[in-house]
mmCIF file of N, CA and C in Angstrom:
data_model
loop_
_atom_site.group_PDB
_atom_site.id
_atom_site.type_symbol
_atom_site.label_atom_id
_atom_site.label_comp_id
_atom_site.label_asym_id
_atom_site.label_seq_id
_atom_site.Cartn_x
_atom_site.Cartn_y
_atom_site.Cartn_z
ATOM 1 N N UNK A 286 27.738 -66.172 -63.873
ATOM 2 C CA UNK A 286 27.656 -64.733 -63.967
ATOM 3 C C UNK A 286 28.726 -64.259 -64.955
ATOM 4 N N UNK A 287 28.281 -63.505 -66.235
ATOM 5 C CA UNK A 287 29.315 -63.198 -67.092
ATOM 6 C C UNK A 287 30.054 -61.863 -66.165
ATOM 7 N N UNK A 288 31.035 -61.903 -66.561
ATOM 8 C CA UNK A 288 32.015 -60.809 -65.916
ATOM 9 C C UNK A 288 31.602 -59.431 -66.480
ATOM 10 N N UNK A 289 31.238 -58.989 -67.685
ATOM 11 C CA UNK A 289 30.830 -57.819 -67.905
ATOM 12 C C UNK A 289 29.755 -57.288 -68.000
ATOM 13 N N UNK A 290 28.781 -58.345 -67.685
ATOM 14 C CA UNK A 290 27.444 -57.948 -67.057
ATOM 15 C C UNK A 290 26.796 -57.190 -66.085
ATOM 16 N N UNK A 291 26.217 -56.254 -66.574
ATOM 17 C CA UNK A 291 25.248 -55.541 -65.319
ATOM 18 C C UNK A 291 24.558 -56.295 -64.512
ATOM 19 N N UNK A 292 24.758 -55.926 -63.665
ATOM 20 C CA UNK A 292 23.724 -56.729 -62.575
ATOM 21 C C UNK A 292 22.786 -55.833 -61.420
ATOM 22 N N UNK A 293 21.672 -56.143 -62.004
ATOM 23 C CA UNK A 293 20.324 -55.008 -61.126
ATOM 24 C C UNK A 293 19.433 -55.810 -60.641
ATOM 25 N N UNK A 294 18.780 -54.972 -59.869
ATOM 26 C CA UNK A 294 17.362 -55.548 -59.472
ATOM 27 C C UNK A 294 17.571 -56.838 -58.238
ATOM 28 N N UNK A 295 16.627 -57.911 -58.923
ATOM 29 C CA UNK A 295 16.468 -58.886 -57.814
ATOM 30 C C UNK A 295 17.876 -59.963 -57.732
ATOM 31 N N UNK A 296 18.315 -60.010 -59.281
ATOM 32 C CA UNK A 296 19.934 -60.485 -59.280
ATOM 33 C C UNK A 296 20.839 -59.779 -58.456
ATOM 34 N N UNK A 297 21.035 -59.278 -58.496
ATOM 35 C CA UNK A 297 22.033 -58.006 -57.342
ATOM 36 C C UNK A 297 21.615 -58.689 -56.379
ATOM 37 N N UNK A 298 20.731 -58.473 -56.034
ATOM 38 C CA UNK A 298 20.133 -58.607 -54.410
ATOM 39 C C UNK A 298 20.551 -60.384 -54.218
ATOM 40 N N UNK A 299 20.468 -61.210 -55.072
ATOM 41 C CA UNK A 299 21.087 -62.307 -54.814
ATOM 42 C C UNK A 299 22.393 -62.549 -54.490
ATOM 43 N N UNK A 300 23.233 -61.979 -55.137
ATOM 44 C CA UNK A 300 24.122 -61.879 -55.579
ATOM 45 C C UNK A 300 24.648 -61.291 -54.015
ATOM 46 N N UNK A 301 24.398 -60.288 -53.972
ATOM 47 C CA UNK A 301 24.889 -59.729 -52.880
ATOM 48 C C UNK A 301 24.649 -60.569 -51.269
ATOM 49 N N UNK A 302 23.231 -61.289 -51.151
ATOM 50 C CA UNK A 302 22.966 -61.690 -50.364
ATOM 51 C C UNK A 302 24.397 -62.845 -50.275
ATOM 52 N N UNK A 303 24.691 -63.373 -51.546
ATOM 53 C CA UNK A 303 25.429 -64.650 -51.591
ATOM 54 C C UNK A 303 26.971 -64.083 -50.887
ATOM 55 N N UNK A 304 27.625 -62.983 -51.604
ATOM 56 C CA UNK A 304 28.863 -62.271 -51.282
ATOM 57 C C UNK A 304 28.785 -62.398 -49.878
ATOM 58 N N UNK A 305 27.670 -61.918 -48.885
ATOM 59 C CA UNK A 305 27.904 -61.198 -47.614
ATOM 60 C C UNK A 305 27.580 -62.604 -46.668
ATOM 61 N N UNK A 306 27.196 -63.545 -47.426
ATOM 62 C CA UNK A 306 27.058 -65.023 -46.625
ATOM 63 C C UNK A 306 28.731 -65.298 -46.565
ATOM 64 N N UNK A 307 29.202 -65.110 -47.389
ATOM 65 C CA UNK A 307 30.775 -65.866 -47.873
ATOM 66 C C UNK A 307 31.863 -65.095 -47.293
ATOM 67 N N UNK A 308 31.339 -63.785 -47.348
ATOM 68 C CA UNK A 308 32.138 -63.042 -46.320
ATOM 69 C C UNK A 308 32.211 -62.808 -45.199
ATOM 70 N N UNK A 309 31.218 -62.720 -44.319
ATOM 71 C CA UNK A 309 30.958 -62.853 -43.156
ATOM 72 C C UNK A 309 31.616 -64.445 -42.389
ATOM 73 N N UNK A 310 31.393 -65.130 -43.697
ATOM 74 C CA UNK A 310 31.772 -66.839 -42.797
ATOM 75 C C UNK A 310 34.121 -66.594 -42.940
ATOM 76 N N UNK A 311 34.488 -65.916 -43.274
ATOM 77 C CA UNK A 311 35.650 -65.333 -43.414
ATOM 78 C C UNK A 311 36.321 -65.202 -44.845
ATOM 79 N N UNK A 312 35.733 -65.451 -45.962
ATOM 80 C CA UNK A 312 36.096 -65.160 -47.756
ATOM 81 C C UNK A 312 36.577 -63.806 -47.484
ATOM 82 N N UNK A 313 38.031 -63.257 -48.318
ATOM 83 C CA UNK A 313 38.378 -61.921 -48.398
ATOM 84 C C UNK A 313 37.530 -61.342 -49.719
ATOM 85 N N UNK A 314 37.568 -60.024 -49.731
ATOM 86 C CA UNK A 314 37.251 -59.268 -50.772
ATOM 87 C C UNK A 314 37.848 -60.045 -51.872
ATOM 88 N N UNK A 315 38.939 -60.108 -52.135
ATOM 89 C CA UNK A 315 39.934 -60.429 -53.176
ATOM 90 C C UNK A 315 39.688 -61.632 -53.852
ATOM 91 N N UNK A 316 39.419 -62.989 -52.337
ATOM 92 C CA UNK A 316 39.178 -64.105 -52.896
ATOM 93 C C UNK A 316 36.953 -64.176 -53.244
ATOM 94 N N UNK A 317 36.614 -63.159 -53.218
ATOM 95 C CA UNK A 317 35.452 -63.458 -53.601
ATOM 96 C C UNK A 317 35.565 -62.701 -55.383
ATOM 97 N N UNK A 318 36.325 -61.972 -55.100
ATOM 98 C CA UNK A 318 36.550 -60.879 -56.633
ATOM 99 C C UNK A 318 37.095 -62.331 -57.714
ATOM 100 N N UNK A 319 38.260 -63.036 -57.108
ATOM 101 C CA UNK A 319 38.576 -63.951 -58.369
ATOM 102 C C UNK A 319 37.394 -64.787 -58.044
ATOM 103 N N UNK A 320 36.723 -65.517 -58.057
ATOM 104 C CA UNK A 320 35.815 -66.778 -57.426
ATOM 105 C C UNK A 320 34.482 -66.476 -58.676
ATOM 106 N N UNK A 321 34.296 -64.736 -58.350
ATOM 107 C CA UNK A 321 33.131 -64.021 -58.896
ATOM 108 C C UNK A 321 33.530 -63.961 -60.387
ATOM 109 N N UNK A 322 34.568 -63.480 -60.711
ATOM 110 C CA UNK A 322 34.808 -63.090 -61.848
ATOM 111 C C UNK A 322 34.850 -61.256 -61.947
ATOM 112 N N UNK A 323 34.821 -61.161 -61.086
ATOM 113 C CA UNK A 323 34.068 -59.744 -60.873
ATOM 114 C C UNK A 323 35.482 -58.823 -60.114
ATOM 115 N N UNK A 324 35.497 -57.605 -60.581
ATOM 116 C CA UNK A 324 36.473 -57.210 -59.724
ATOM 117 C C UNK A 324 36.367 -56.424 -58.141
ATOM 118 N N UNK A 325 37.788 -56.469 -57.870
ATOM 119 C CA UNK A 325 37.541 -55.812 -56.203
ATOM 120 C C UNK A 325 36.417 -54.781 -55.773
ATOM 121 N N UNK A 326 36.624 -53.932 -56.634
ATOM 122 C CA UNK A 326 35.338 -52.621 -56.553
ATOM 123 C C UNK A 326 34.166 -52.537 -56.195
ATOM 124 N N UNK A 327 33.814 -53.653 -57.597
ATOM 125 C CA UNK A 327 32.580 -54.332 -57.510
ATOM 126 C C UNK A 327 32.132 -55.097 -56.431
ATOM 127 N N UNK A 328 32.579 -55.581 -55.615
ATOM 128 C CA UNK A 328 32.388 -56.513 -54.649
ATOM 129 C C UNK A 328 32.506 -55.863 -53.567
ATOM 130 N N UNK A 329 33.297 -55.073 -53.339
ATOM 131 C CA UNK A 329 33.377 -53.912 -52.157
ATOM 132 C C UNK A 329 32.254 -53.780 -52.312
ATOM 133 N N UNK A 330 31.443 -52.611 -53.477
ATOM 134 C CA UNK A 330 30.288 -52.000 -53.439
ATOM 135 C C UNK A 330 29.639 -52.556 -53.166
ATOM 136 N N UNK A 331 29.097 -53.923 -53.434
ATOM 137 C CA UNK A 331 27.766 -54.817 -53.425
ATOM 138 C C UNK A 331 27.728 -55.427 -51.797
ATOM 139 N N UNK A 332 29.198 -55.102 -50.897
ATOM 140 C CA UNK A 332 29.158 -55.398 -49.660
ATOM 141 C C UNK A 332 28.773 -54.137 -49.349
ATOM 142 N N UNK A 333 29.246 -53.277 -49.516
ATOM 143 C CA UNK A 333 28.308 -52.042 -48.462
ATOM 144 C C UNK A 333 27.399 -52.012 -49.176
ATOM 145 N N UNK A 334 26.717 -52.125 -49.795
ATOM 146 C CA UNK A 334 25.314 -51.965 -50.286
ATOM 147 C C UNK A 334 24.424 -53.144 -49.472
ATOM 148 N N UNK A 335 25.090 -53.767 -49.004
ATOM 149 C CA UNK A 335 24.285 -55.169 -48.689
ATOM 150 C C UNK A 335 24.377 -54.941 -46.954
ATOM 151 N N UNK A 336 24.911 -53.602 -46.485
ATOM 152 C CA UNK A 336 24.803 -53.692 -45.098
ATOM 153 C C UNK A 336 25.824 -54.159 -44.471
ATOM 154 N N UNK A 337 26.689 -54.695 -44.831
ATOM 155 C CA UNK A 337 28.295 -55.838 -44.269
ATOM 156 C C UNK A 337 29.476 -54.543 -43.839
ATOM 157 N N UNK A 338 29.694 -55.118 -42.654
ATOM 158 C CA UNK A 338 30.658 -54.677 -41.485
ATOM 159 C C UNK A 338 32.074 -54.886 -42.185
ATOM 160 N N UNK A 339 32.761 -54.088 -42.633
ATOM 161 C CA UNK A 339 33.587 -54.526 -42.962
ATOM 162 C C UNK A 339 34.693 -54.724 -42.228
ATOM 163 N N UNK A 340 35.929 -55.822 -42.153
ATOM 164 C CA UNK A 340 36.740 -55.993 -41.480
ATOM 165 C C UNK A 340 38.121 -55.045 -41.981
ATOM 166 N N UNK A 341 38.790 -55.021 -41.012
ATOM 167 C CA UNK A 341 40.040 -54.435 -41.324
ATOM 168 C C UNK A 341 40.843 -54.746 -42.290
ATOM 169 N N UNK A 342 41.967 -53.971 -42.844
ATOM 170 C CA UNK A 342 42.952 -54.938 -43.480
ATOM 171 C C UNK A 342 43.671 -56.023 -42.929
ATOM 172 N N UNK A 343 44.015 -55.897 -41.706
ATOM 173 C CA UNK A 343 45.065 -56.756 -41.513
ATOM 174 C C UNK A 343 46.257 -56.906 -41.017
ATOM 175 N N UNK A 344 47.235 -57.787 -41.121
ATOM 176 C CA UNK A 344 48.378 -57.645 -41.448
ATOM 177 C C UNK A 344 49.080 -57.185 -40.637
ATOM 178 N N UNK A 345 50.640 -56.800 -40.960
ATOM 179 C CA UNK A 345 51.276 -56.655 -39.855
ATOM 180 C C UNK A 345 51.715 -54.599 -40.440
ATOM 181 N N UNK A 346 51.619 -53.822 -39.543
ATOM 182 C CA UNK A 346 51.846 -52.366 -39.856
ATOM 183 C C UNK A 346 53.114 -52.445 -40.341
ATOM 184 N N UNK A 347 53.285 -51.480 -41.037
ATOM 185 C CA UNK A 347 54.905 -50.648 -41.331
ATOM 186 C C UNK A 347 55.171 -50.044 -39.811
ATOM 187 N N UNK A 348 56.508 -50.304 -39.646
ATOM 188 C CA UNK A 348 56.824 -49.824 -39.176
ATOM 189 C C UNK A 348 57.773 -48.555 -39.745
ATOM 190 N N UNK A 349 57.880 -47.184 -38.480
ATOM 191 C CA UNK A 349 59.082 -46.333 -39.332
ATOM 192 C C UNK A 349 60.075 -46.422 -38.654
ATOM 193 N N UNK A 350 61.628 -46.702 -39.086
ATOM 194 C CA UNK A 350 62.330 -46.589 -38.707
ATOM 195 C C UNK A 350 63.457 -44.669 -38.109
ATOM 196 N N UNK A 351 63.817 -44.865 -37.296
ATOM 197 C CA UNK A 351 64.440 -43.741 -36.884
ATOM 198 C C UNK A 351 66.043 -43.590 -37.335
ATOM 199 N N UNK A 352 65.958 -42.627 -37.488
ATOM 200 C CA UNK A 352 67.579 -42.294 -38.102
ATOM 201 C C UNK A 352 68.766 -42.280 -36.620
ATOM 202 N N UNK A 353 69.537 -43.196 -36.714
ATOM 203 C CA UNK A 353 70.461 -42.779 -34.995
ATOM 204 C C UNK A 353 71.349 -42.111 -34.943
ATOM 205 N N UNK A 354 71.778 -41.359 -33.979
ATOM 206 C CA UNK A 354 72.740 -40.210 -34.014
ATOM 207 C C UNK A 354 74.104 -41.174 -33.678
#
């Protein structure tokens, strides 16, 4: 898949089918964006377009710290 290629129609629909196999089995956005060639955006979109649940970020929260008297 060239990286600056449009992608429509029944390609998309492959394409996407393939993303939401890879993601669902646990692939992040990020690691399907480098893999693809394709960037984050793009791959976001083609997951909600494709119906996919998306998971949370993650990670551990910020915490805020309090000022002490």
């Amino acid at each position: 898949m060239k990286p600056a290629a449009r992608i429509t129609g029944r390609l998309r629909q492959q394409v996407a089918a393939d993303l939401k196999k890879k993601y669902e089995k646990g692939a992040s956005i990020r690691s399907l964006a480098r893999s693809t060639g394709r960037s984050y955006g793009f791959v976001h979109k083609v997951l909600i377009e494709a119906g996919v649940q998306l998971r949370g970020r993650g990670g551990a929260r910020r915490r805020t710290t309090r000022k002490r008297r």
